[in-house]
CSV table of C-alpha atoms and ligand atoms in Angstrom, one decimal:
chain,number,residue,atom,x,y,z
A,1,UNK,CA,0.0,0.0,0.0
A,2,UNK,CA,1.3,3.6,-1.1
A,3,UNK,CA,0.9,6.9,0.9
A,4,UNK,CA,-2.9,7.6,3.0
A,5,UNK,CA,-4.7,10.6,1.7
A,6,UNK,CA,-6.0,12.8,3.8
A,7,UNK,CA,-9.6,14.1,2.8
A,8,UNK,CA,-11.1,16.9,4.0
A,9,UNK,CA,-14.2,16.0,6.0
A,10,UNK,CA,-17.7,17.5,5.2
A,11,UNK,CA,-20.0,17.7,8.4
A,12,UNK,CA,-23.6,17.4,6.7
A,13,UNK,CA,-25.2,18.5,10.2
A,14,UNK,CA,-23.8,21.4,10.5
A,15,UNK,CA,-26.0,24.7,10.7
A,16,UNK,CA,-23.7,26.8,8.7
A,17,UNK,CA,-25.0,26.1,5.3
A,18,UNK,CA,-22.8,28.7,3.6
A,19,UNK,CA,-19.1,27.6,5.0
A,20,UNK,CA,-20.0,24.2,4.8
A,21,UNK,CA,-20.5,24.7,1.0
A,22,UNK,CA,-17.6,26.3,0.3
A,23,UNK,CA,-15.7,23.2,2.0
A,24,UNK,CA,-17.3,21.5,-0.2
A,25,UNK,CA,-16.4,23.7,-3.3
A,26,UNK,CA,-12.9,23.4,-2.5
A,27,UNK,CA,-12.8,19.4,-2.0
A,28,UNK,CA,-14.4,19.4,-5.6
A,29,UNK,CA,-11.5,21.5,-7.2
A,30,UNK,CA,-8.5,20.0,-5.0
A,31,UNK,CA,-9.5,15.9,-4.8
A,32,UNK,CA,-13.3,15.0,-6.1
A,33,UNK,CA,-13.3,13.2,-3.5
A,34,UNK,CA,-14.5,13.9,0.6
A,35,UNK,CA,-15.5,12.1,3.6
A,36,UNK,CA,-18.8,12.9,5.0
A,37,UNK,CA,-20.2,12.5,8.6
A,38,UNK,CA,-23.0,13.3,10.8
A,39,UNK,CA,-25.3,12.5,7.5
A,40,UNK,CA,-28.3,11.1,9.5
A,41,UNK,CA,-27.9,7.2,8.4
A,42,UNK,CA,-27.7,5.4,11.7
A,43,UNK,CA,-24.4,2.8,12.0
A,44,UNK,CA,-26.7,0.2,12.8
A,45,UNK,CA,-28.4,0.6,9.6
A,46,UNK,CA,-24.9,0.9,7.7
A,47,UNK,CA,-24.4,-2.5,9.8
A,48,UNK,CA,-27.4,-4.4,8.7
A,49,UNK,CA,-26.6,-3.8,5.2
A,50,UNK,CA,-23.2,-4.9,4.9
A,51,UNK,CA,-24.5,-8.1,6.9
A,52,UNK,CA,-27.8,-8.7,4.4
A,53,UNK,CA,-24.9,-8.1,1.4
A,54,UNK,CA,-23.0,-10.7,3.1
A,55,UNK,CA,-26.1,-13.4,3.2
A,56,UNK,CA,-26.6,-12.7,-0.5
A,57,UNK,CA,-23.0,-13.0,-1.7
A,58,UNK,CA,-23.4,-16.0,0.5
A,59,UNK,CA,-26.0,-17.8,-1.9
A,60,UNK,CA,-25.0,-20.4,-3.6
A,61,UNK,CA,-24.2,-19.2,-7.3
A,62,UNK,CA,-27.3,-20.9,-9.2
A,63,UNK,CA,-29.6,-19.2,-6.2
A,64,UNK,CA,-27.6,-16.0,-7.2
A,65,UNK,CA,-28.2,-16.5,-10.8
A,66,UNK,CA,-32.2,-16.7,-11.0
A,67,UNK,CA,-31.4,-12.9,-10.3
A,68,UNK,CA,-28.5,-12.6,-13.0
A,69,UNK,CA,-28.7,-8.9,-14.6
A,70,UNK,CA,-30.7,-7.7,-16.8
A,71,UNK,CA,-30.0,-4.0,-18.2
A,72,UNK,CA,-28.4,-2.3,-15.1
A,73,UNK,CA,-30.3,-4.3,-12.1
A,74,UNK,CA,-29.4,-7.8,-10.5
A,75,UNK,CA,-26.4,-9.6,-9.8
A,76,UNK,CA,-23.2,-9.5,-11.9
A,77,UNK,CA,-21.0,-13.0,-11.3
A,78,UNK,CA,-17.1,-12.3,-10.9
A,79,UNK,CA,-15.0,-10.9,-13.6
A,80,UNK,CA,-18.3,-9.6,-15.7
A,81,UNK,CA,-17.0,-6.1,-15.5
A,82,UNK,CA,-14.1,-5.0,-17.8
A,83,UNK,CA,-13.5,-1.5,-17.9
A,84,UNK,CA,-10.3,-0.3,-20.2
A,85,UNK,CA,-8.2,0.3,-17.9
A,86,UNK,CA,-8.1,-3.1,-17.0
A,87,UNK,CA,-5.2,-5.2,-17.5
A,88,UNK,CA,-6.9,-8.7,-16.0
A,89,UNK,CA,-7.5,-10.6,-19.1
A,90,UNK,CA,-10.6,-11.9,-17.2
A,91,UNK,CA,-12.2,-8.7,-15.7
A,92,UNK,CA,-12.4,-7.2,-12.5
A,93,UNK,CA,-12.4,-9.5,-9.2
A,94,UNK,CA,-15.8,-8.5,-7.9
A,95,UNK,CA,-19.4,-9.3,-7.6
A,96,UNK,CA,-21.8,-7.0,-7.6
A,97,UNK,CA,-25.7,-6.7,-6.7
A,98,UNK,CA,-27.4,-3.4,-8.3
A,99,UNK,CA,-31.2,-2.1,-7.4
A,100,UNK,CA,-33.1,1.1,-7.3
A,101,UNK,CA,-36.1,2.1,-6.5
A,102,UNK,CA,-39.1,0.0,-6.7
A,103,UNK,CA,-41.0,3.1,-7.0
A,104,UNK,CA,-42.2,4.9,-10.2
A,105,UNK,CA,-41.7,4.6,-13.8
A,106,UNK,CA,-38.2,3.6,-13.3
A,107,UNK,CA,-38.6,0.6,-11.5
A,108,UNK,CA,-41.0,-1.0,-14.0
A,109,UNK,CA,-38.4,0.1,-16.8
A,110,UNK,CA,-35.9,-1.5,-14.9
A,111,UNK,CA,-37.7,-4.3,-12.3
A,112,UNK,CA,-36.0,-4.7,-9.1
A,113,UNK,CA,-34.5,-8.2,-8.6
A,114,UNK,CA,-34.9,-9.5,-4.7
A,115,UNK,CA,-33.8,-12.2,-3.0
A,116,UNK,CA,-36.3,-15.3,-2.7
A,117,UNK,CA,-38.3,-14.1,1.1
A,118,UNK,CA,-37.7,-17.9,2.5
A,119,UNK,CA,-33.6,-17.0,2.2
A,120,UNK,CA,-33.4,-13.7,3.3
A,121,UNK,CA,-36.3,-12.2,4.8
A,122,UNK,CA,-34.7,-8.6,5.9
A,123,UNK,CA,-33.2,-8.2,3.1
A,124,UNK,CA,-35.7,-6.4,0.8
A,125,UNK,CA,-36.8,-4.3,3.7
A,126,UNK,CA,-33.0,-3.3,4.6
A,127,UNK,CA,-32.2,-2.2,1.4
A,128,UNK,CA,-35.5,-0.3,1.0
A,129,UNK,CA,-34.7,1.9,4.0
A,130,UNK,CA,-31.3,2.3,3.2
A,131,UNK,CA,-31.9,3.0,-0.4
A,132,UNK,CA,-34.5,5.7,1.1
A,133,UNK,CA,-32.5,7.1,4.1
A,134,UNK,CA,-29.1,7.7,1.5
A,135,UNK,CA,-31.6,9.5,-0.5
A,136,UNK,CA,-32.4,12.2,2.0
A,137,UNK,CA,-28.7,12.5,2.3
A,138,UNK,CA,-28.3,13.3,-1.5
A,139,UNK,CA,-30.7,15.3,-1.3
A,140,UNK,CA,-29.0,17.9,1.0
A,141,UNK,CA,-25.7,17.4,-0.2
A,142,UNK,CA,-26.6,18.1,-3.7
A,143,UNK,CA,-28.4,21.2,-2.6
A,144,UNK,CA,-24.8,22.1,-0.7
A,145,UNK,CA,-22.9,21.6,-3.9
A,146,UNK,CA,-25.3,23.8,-5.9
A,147,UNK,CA,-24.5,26.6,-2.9
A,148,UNK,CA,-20.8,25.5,-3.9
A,149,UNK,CA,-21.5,26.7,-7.4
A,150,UNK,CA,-23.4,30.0,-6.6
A,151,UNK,CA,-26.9,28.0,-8.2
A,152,UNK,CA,-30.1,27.9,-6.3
A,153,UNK,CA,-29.8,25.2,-3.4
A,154,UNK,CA,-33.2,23.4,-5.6
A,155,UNK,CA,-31.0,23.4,-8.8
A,156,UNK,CA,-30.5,20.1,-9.8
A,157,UNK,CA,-33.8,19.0,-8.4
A,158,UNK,CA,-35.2,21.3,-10.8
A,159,UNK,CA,-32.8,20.1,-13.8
A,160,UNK,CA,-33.9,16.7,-13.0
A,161,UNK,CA,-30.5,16.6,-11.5
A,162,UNK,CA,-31.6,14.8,-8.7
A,163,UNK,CA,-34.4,12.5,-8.6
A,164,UNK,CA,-34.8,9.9,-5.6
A,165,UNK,CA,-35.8,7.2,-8.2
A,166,UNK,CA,-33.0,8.0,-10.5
A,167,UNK,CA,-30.2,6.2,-7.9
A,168,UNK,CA,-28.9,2.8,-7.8
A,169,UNK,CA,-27.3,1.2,-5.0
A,170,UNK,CA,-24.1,-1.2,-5.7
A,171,UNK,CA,-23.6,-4.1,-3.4
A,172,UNK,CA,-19.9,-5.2,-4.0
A,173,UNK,CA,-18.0,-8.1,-3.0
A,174,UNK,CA,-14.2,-8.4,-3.6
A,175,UNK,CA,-12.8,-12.0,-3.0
A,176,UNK,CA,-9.4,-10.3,-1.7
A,177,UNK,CA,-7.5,-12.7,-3.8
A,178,UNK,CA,-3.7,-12.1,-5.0
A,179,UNK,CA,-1.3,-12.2,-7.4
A,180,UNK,CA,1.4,-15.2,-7.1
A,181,UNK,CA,3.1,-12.8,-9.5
A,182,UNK,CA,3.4,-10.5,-7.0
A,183,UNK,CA,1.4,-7.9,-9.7
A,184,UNK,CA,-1.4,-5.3,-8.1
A,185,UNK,CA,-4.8,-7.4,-8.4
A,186,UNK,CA,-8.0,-5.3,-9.0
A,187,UNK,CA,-11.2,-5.7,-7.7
A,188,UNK,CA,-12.2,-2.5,-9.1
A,189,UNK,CA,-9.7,-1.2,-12.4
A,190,UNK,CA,-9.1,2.3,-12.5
A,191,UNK,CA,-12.5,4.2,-13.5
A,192,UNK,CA,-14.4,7.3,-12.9
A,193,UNK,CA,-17.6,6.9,-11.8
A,194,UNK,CA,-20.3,7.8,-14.8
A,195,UNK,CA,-22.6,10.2,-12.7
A,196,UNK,CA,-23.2,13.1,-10.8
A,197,UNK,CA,-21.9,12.1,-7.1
A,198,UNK,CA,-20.8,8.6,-5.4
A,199,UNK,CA,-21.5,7.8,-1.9
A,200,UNK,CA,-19.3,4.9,-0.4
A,201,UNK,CA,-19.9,2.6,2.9
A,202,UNK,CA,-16.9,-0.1,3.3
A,203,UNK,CA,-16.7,-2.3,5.8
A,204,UNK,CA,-13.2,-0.8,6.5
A,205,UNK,CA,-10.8,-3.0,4.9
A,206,UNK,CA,-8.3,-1.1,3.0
A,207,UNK,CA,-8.0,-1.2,-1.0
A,208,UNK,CA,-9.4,1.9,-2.9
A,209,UNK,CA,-7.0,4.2,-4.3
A,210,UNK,CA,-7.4,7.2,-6.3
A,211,UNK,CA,-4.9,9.0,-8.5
A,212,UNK,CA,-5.0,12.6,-8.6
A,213,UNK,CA,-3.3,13.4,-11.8
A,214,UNK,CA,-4.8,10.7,-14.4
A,215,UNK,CA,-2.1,12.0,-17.5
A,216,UNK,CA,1.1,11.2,-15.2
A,217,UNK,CA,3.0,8.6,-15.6
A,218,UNK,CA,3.8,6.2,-14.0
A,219,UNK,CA,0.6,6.7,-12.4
A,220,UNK,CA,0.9,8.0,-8.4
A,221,UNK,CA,-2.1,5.5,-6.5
A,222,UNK,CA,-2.8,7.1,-2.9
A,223,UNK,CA,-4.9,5.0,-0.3
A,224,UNK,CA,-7.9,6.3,1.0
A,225,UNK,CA,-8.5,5.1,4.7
A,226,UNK,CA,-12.2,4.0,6.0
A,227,UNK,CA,-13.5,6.3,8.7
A,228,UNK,CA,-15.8,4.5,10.5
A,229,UNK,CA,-19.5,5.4,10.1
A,230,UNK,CA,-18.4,8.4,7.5
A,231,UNK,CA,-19.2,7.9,3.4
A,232,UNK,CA,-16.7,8.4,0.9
A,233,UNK,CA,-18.0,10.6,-1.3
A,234,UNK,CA,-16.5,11.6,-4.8
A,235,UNK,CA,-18.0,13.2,-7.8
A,236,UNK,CA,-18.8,11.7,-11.1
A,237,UNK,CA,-18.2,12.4,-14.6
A,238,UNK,CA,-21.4,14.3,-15.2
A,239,UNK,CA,-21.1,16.3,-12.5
A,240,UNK,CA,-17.6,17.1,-14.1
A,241,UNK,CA,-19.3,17.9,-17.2
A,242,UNK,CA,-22.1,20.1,-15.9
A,243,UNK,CA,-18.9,21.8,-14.0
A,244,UNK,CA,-17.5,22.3,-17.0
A,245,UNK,CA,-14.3,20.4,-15.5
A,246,UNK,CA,-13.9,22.5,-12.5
A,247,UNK,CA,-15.3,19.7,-10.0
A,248,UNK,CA,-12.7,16.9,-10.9
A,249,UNK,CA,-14.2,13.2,-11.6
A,250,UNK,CA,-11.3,11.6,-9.8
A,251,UNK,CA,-9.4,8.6,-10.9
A,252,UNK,CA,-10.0,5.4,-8.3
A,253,UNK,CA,-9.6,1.7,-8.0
A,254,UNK,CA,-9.8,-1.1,-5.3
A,255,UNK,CA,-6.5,-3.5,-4.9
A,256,UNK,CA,-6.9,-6.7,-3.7
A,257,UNK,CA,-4.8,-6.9,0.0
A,258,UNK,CA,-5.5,-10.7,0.4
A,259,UNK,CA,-8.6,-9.8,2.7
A,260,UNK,CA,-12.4,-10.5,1.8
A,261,UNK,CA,-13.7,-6.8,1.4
A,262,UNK,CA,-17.7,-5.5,1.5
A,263,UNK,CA,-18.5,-2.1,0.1
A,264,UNK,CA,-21.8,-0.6,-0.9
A,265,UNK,CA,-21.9,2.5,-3.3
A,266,UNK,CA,-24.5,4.3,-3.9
A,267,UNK,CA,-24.7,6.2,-7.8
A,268,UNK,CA,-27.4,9.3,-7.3
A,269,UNK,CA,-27.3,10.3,-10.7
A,270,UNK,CA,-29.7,12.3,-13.0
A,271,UNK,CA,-33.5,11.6,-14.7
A,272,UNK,CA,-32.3,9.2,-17.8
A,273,UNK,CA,-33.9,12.6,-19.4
A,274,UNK,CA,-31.9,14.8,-17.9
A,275,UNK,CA,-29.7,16.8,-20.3
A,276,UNK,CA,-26.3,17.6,-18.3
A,277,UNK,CA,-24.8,20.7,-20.3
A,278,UNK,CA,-22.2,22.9,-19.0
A,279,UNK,CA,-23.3,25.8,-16.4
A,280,UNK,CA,-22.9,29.3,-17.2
A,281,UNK,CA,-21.4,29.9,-14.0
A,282,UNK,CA,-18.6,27.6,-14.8
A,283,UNK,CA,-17.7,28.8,-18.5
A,284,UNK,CA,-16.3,31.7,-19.5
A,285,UNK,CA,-14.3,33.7,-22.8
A,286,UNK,CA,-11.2,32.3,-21.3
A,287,UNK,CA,-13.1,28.9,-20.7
A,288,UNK,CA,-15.7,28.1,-22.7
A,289,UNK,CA,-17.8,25.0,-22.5
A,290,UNK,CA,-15.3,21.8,-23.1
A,291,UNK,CA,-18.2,19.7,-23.4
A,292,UNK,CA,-21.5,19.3,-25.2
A,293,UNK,CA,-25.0,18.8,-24.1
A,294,UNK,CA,-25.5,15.3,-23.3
A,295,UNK,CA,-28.7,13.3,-22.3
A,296,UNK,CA,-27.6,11.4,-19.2
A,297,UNK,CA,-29.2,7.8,-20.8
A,298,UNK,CA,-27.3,8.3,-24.0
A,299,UNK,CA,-24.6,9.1,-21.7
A,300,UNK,CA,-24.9,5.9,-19.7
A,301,UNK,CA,-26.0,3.9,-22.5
A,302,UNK,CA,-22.3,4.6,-24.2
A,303,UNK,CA,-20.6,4.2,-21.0
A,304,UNK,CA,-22.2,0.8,-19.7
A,305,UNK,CA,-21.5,-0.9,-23.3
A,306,UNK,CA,-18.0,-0.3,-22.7
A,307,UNK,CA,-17.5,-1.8,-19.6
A,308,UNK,CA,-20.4,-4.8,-19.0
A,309,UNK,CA,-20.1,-7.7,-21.0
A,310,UNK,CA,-24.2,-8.6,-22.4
A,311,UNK,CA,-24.8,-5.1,-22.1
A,312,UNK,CA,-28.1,-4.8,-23.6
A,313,UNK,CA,-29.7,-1.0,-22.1
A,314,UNK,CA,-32.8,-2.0,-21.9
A,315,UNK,CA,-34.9,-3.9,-18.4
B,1,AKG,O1,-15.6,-0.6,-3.4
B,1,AKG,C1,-15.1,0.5,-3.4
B,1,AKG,O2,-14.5,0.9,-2.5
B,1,AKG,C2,-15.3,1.4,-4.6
B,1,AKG,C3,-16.2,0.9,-5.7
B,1,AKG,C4,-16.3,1.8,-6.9
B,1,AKG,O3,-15.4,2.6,-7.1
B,1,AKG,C5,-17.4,1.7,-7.8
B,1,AKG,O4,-18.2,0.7,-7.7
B,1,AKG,O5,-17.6,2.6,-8.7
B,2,FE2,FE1,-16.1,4.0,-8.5
């Protein structure tokens, strides 16, 4: 393991909307990435998800596989993601669970995939009221960043920036297995996350990384510690785009330390309809827009096919 970054650390309870914003401002230009405490989501509930992850990753895999993914929900088996960056032949060394909301017209696009009741009876329920509790913390901090960039605290709700159906949660399991070779395994290749912001819960076992100047080379991989009960939050490529490249979509990957490892991320990103298109505030003569409107399906639908294997787009 390389050198421990030190984030700053956002307090999300704090009164003092205006400072706390501009913290937030300056961890978006200096890292795209930020630890975040006193959000409102209970440890115990943190807890109980990383255990009901646990019993699913559990399952046997044909039990797993009755819920194999379709489009962007269900389970993905081992290796089934391959971004670019990878240099496993085989794909990442992960498995992954994704679900949304089972509300609105998103969740009968894109149907939910649950556990069988008999295995794991708190498990739909769990991930409901986490999936609705994270949320309300989106919520808020997405009205903080909009303060960060002199908008309206309701911008991106009005955008359709923000839509509490719009998020998917991301159960992850990383077998922790290494190299003989004595090579950096990934559980995660280095990737920027597609959306608008990322919040992270690990169970505290060291292995993502993030690399703070993507163009240099040989790369410089810095470890980003687990503080206990605190997300990990870092901003996505569209919120990069919207920002015109002033909030930074930072480079991150997990390495494998030899240790089983349980993280769950959770993606709040925009309507599928929402066009993401570089704010005024963030251009000027001397820096005009770098990037052009973009739907954020379109978006996704060009990103996903790159990475998943049996892509298809649709539910
Ligand atoms: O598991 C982690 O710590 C990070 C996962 C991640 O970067 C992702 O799923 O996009
Ligand atoms: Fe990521």
């Amino acid at each position: 393991m390389g050198t421990i970054l030190k984030l700053p650390i956002i307090d999300l309870s704090s009164p003092e909307k205006l400072s706390t914003s501009s913290l937030i401002r300056q961890a978006c230009l200096d890292h795209g990435f930020f630890y975040l405490t006193n959000h409102g989501v209970s440890e115990e509930l943190m807890e109980g998800v990383l255990m009901e992850s646990k019993k699913l990753f559990s399952l046997p895999l044909d039990e797993k596989m009755v819920m194999a993914r379709r489009g962007f929900r269900g389970y993905s088996p081992l290796y089934e993601e391959k971004p670019h960056s990878s240099t496993l032949a085989k794909g990442d060394s992960k498995e992954m669970f994704t679900f949304g909301s089972s509300e609105g017209v998103l969740a009968q696009i894109y149907p939910n995939e649950w556990p069988r009741e008999e295995l794991l009876p708190l498990w739909r329920p769990t991930m409901e009221c986490y999936y609705k509790t994270v949320m309300d913390v989106g919520k808020k901090l997405l009205g903080l960043v909009a303060l960060a960039l002199n908008l309206e605290e309701n911008f991106f709700e009005q955008v359709g920036g923000f839509n509490a159906q719009a998020a998917v949660v991301r159960l992850l399991r990383y077998p922790g297995e290494l190299n003989s070779s004595g090579e950096v395994t990934c559980g995660a290749s280095a990737h920027s996350d597609y959306g608008m912001i990322t919040l992270l819960a690990t169970d505290g076992v060291p292995g993502l990384q993030v690399c703070r100047d993507k163009d240099k080379e040989p790369k410089v991989w810095e470890d980003v510690a687990g503080v206990k009960g605190a997300f990990v939050v870092n901003i996505g490529d569209l919120m990069e785009r919207w920002t015109n490249g002033l909030f930074r979509s930072t480079m991150h990957r997990v390495v494998s330390v030899g240790k089983e490892r349980y993280s769950v991320a959770v993606f709040v990103d925009p309507d599928p309809n929402c066009v993401v298109e570089c704010l005024e505030s963030c251009c000027s003569e001397t820096s005009p827009p770098r990037f052009p409107p973009v739907r954020t399906k379109d978006y996704f639908h060009e990103r996903f096919s790159q990475t998943l294997a049996s892509y298809s787009g649709s539910g």
